[in-house]
PDB file of C-alpha atoms in Angstrom:
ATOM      1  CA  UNK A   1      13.820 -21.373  16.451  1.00  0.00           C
ATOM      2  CA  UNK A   2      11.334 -18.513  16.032  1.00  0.00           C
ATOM      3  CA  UNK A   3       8.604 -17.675  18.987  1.00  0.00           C
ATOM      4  CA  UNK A   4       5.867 -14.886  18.665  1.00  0.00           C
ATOM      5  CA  UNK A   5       2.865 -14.125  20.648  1.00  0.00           C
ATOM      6  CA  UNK A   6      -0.415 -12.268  19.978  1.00  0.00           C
ATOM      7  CA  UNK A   7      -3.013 -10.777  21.855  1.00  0.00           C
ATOM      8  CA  UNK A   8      -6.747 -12.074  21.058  1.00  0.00           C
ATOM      9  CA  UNK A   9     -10.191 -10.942  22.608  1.00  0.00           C
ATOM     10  CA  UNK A  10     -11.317 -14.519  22.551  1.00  0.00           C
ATOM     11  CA  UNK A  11      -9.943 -15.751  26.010  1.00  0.00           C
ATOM     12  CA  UNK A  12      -9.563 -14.353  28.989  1.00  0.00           C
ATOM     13  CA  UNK A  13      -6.733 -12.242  29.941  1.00  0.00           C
ATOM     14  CA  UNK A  14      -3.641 -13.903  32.350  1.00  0.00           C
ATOM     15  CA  UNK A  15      -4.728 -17.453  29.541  1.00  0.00           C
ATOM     16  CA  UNK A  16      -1.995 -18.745  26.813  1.00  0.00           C
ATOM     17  CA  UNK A  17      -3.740 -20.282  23.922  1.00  0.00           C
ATOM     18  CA  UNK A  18      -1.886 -22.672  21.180  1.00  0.00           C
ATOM     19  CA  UNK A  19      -1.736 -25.771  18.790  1.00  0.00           C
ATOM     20  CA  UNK A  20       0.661 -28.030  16.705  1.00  0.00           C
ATOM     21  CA  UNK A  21       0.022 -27.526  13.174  1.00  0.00           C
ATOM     22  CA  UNK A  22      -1.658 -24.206  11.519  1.00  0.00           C
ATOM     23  CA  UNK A  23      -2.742 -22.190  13.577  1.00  0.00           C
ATOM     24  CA  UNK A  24      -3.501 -18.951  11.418  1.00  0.00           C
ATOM     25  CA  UNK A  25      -4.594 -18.596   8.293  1.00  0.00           C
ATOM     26  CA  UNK A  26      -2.362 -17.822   4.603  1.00  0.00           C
ATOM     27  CA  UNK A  27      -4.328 -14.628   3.797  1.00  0.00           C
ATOM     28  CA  UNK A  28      -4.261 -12.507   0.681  1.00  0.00           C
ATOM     29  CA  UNK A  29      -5.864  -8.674   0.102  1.00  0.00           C
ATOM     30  CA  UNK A  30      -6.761  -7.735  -3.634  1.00  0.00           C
ATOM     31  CA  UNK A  31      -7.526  -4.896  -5.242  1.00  0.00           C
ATOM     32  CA  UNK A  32     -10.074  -4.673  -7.765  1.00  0.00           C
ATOM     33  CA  UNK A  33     -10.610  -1.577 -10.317  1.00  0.00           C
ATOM     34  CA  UNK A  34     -13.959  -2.044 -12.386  1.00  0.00           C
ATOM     35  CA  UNK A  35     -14.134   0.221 -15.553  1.00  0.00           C
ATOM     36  CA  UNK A  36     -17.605   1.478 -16.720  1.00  0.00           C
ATOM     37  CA  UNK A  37     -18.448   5.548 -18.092  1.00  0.00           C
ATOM     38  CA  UNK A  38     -19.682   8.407 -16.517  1.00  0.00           C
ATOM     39  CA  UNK A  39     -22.552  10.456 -16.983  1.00  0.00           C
ATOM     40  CA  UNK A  40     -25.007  12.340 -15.257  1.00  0.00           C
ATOM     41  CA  UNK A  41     -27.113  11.050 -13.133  1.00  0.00           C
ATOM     42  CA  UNK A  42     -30.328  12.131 -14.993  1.00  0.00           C
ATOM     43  CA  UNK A  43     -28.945   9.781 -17.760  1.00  0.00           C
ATOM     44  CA  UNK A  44     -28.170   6.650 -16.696  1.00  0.00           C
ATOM     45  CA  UNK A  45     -29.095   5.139 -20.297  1.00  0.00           C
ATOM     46  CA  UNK A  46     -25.448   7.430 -21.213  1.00  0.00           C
ATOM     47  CA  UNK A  47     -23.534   5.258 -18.924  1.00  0.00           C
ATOM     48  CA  UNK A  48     -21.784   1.953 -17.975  1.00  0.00           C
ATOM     49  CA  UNK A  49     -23.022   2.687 -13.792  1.00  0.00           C
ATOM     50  CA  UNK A  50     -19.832   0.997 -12.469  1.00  0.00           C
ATOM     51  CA  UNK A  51     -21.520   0.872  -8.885  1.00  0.00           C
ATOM     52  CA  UNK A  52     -23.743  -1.595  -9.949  1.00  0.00           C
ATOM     53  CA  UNK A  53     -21.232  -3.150 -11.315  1.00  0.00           C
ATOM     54  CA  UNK A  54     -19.734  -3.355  -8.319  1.00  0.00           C
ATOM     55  CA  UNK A  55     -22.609  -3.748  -6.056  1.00  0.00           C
ATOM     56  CA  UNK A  56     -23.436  -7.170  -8.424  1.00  0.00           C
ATOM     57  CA  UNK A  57     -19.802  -8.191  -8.279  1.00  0.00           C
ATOM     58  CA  UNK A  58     -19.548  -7.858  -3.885  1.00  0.00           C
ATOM     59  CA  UNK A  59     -22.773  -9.665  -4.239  1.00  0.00           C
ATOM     60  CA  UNK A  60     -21.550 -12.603  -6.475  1.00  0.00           C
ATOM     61  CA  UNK A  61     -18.113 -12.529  -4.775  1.00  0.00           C
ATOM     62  CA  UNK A  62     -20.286 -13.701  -1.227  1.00  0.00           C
ATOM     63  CA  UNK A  63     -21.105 -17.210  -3.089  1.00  0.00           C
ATOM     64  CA  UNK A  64     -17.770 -18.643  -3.437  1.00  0.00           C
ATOM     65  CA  UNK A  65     -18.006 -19.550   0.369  1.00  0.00           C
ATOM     66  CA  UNK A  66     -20.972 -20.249   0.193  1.00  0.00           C
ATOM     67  CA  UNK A  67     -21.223 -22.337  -2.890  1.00  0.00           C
ATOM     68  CA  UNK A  68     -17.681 -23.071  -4.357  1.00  0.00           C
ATOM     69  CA  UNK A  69     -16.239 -24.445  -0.940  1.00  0.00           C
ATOM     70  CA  UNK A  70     -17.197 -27.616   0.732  1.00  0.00           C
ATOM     71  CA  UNK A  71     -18.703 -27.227   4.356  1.00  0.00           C
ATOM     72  CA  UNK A  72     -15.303 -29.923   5.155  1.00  0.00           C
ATOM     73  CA  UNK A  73     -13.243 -26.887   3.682  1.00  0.00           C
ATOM     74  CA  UNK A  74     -12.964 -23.342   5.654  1.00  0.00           C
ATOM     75  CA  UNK A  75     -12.092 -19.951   3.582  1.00  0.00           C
ATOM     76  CA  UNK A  76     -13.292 -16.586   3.871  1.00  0.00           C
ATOM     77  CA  UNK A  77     -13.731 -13.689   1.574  1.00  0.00           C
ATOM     78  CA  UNK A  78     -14.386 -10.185   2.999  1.00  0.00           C
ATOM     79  CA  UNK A  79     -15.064  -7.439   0.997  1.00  0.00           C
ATOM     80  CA  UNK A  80     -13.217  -4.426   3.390  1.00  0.00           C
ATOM     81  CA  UNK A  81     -13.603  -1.470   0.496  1.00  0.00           C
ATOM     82  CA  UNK A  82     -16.309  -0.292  -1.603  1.00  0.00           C
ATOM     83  CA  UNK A  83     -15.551   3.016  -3.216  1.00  0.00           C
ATOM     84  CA  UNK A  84     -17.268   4.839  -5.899  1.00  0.00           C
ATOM     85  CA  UNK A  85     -17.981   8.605  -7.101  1.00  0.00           C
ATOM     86  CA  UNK A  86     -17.823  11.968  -5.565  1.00  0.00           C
ATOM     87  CA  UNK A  87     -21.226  13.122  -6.307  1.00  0.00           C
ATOM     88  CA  UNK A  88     -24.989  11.828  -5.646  1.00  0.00           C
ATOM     89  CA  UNK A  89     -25.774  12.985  -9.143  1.00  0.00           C
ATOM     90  CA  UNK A  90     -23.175  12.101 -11.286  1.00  0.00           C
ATOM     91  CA  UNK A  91     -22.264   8.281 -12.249  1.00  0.00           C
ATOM     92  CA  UNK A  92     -18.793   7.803 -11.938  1.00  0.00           C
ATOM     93  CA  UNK A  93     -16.745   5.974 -14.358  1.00  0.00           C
ATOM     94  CA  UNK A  94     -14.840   3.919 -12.212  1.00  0.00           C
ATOM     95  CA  UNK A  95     -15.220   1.837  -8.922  1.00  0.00           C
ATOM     96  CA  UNK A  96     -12.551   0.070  -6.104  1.00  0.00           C
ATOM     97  CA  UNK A  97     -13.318  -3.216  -4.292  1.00  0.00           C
ATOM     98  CA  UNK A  98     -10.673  -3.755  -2.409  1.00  0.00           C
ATOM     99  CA  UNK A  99     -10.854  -7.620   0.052  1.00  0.00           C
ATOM    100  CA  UNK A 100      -8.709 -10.094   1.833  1.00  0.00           C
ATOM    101  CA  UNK A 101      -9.278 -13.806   1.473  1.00  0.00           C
ATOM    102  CA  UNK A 102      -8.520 -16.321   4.296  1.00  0.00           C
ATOM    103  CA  UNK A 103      -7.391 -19.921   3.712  1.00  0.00           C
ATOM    104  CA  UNK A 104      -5.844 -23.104   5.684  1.00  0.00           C
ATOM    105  CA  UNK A 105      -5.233 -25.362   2.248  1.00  0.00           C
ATOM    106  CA  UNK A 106      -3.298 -24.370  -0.850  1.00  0.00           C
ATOM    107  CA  UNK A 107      -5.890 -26.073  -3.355  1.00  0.00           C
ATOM    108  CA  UNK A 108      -8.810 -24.195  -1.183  1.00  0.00           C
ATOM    109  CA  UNK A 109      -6.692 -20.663  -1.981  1.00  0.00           C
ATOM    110  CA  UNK A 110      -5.830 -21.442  -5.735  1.00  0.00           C
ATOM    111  CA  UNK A 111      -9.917 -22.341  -6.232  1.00  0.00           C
ATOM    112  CA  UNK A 112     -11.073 -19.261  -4.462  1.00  0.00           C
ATOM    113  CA  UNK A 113      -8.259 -16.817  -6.082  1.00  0.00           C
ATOM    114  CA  UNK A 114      -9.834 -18.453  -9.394  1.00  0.00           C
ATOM    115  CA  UNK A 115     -13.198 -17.634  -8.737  1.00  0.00           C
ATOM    116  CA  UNK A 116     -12.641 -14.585  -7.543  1.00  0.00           C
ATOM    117  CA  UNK A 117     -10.996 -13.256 -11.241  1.00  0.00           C
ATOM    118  CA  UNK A 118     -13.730 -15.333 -12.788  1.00  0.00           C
ATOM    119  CA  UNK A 119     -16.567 -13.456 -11.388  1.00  0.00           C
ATOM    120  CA  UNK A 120     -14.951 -10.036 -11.548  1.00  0.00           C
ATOM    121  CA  UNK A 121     -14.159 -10.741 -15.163  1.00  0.00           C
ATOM    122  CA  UNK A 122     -17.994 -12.145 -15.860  1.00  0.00           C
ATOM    123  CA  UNK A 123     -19.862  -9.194 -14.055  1.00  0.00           C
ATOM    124  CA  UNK A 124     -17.906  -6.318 -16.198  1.00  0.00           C
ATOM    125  CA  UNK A 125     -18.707  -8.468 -19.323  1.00  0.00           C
ATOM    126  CA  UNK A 126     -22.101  -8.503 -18.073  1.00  0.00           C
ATOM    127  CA  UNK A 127     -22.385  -4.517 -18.012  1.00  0.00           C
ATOM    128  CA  UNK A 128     -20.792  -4.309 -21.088  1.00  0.00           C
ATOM    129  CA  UNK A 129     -17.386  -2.708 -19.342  1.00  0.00           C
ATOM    130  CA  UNK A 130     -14.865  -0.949 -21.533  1.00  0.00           C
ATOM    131  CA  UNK A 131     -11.976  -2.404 -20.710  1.00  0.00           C
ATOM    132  CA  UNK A 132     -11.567  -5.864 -18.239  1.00  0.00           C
ATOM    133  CA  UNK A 133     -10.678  -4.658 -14.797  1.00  0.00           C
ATOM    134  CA  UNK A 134      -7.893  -4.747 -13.074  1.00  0.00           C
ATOM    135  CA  UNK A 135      -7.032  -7.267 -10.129  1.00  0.00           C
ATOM    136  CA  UNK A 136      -3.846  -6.257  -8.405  1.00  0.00           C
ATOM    137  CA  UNK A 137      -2.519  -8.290  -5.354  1.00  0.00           C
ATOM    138  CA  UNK A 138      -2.072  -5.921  -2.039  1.00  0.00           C
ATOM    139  CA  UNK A 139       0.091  -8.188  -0.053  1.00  0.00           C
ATOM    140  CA  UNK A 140      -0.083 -11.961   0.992  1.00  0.00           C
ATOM    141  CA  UNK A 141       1.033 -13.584   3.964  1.00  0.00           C
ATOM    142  CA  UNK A 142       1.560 -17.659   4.041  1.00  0.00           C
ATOM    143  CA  UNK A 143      -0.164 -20.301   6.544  1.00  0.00           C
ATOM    144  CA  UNK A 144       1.465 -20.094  10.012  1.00  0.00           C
ATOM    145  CA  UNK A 145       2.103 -23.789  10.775  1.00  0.00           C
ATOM    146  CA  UNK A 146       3.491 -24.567  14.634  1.00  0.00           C
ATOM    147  CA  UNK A 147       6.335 -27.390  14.535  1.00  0.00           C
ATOM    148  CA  UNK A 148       4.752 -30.119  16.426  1.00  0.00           C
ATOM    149  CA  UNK A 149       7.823 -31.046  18.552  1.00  0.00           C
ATOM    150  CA  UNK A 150       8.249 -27.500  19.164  1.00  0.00           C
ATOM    151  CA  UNK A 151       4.734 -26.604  20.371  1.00  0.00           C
ATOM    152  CA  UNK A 152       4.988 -29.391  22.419  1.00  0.00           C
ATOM    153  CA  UNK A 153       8.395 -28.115  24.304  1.00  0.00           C
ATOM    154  CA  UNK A 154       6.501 -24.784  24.846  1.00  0.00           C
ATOM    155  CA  UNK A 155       3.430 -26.298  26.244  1.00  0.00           C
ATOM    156  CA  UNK A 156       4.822 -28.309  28.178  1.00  0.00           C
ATOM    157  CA  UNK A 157       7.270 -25.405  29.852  1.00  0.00           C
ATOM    158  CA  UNK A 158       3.787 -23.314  29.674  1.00  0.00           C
ATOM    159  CA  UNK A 159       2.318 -25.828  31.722  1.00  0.00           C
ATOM    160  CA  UNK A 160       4.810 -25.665  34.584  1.00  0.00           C
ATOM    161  CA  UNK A 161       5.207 -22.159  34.439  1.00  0.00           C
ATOM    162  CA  UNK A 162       2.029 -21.066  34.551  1.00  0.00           C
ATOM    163  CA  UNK A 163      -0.324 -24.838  35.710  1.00  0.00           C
ATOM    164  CA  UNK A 164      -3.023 -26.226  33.214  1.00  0.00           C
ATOM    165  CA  UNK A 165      -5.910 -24.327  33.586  1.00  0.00           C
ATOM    166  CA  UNK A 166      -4.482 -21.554  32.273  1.00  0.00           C
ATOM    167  CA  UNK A 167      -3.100 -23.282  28.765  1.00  0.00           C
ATOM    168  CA  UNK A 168      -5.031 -23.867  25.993  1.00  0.00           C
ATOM    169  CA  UNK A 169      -5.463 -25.361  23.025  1.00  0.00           C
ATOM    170  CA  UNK A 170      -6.875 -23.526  20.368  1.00  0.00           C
ATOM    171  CA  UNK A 171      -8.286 -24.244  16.752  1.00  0.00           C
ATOM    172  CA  UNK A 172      -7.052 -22.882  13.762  1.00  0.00           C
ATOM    173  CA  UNK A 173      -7.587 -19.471  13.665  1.00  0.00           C
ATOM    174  CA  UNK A 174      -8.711 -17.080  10.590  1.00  0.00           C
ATOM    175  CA  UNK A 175      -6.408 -14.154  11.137  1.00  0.00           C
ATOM    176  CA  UNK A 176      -2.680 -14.434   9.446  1.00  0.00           C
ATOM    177  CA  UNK A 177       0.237 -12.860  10.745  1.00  0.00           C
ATOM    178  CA  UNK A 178       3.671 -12.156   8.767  1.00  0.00           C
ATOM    179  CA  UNK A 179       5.186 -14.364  11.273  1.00  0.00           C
ATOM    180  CA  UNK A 180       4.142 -17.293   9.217  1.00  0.00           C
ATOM    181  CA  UNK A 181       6.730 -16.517   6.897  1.00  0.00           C
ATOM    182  CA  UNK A 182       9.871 -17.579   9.687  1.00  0.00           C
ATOM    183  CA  UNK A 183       8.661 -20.965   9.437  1.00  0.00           C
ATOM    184  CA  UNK A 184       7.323 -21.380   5.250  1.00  0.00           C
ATOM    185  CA  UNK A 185       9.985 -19.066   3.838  1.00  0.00           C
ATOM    186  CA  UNK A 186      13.434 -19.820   5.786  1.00  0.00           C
ATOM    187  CA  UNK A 187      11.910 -23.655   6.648  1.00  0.00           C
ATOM    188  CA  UNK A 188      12.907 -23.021  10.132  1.00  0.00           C
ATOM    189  CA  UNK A 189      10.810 -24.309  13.188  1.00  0.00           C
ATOM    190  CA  UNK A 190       8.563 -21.768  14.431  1.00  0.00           C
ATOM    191  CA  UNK A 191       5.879 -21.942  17.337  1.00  0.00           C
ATOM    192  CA  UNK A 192       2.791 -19.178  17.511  1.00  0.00           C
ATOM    193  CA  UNK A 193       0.167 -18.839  20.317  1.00  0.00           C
ATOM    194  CA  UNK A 194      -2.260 -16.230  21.812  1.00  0.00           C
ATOM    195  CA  UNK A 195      -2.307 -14.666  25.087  1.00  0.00           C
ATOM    196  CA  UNK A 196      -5.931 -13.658  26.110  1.00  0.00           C
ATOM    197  CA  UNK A 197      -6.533 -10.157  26.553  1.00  0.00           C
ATOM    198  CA  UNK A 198     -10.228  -9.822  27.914  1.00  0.00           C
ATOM    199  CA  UNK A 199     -11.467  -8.895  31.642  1.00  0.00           C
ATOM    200  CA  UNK A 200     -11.990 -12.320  32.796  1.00  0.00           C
ATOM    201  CA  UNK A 201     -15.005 -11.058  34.267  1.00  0.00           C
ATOM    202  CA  UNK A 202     -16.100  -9.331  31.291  1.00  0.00           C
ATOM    203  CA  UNK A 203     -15.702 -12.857  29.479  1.00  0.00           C
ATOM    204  CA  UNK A 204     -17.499 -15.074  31.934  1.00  0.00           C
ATOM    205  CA  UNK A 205     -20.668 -12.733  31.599  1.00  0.00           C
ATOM    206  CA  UNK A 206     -20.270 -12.851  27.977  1.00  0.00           C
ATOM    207  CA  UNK A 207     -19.852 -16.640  27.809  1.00  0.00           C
ATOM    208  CA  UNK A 208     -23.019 -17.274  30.034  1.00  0.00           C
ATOM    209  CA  UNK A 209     -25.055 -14.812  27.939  1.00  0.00           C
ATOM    210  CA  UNK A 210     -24.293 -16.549  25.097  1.00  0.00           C
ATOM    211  CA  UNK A 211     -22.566 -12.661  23.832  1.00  0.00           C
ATOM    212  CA  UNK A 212     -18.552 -13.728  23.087  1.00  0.00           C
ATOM    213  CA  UNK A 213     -19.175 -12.486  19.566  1.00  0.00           C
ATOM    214  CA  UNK A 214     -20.141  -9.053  20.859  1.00  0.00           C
ATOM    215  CA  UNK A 215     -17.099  -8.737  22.374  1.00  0.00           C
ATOM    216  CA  UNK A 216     -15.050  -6.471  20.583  1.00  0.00           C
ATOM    217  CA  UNK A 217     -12.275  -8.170  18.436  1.00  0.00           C
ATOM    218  CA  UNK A 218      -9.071  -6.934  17.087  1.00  0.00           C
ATOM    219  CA  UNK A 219      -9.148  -3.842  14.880  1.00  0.00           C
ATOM    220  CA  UNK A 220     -12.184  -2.942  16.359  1.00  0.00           C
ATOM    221  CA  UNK A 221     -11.751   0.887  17.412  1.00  0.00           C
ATOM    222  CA  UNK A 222     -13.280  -0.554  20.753  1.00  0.00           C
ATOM    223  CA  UNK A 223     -10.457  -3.166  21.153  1.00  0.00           C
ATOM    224  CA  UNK A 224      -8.989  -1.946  24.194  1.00  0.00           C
ATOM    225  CA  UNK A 225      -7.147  -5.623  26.319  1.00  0.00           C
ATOM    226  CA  UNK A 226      -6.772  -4.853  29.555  1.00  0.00           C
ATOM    227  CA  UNK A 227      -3.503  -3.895  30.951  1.00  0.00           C
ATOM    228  CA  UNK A 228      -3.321  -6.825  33.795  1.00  0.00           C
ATOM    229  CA  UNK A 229      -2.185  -9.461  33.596  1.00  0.00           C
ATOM    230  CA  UNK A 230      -2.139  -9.517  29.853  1.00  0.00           C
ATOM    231  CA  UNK A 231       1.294  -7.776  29.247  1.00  0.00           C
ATOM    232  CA  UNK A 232       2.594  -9.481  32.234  1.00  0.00           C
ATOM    233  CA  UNK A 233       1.625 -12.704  30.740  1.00  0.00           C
ATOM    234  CA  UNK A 234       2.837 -12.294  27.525  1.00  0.00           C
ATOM    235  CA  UNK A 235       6.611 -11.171  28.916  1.00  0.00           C
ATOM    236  CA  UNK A 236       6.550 -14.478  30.910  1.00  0.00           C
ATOM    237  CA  UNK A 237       5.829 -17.011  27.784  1.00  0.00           C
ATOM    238  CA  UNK A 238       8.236 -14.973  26.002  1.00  0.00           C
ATOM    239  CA  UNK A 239      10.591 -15.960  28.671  1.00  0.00           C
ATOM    240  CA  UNK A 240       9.507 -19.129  29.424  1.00  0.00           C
ATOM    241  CA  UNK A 241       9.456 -20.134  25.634  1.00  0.00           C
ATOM    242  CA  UNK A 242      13.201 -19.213  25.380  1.00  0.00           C
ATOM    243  CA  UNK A 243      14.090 -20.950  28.468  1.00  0.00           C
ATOM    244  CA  UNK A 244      12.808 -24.327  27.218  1.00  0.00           C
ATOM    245  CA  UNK A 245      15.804 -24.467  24.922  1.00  0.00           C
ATOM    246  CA  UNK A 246      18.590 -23.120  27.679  1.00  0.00           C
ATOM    247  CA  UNK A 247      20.942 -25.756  29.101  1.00  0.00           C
ATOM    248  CA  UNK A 248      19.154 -27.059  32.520  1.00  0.00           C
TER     249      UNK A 248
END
């Protein structure tokens, strides 16, 4: 039995959040290196502009969400890196998109990794690229799924540790964690949740302003939980989690 806990900007803090079933996503980052040739900037009819190359590939790359997957389905694609050149007036021969894909269904991640090499292969054909570019794979990380009869021992030990109100249940979340990997890889039961890590106050004015998106969310540089009770409250489901399965 695995157990692992996360903070999330989403509730607010001294709050466990969880499910039975997935509850993050299987996420995969990708490197793309699109080939064009330099020249100077005065003489753009000299070159191959990778940047617009790139700029039309980001651009296409948006559509397979929007167009490729059902509304029934749920992926993301987020383009994270755009780099290009070192000079205003000089075209640059080469260009990096680097993004990370988000997925909750194995046919849903095949069909978007698809259409992702599909486009990248069809824009560089359409500037008339030297050479195909290369698509390297960064790192991947597999669905997190929560053991059902797992989750619900922890729940219910949640429950009478820390009373209802303050447990959860959460939807599937779009964020992956290398914890998924316990349960898919060594086919052991695993259970995931969230511990909320926002001023409760803070949250309440955001919730009745309609502003919880504004809040800021992990890997912002303004993602700052507060202290209390948030670390408090994630040592006790740590502790409570591992006491569910202790001889009474």
């Amino acid at each position: 039995m695995w157990f692992s806990a996360s903070t999330s900007w989403w509730a607010p803090s001294g709050t466990v959040a969880g499910r039975a079933g997935a509850i993050t996503s299987a996420a995969d980052s990708l490197q793309i290196r699109l080939f064009g040739r330099g020249a100077h900037g005065s003489m753009p009819q000299a070159s191959i502009d990778p940047v617009v190359m790139a700029a039309a590939t980001v651009m296409r790359l948006q559509t397979i969400v929007s167009r490729e997957i059902a509304a029934a389905e749920a992926a993301v694609v987020t383009i994270g890196v755009l780099q290009a050149g070192t000079k205003e007036n000089v075209i640059p021969d080469e260009a990096i998109i680097k993004l990370n894909v988000r997925t909750f269904d194995a046919d849903v991640r095949t069909r978007v990794l698809a259409a992702i090499e599909r486009i990248v292969n069809a824009e560089a054909a359409a500037s008339g690229a030297p050479r195909k570019p290369e698509i390297t794979s960064l790192d991947h990380y597999p669905l997190n799924v929560n053991d059902r009869e797992a989750s619900k021992r922890v729940v219910d030990s949640f429950r009478g540790h820390f009373g209802a109100d303050r447990v959860r249940e959460t939807g599937p979340a779009p964020a992956s964690e290398d914890f998924g990997s316990f349960g898919t890889e060594w086919h052991v039961p695993s259970v995931f949740w969230f511990v909320g890590g926002t001023d409760p106050e803070t949250y309440a004015k955001a919730k009745t302003a309609n502003k919880l998106t504004e809040l800021p969310v992990n890997h912002s540089p303004k993602f700052a939980p507060v202290l209390h009770p948030t670390l408090q409250t994630g040592v006790e489901t740590l502790v409570v989690a591992t006491r569910a399965w202790l001889p009474a």
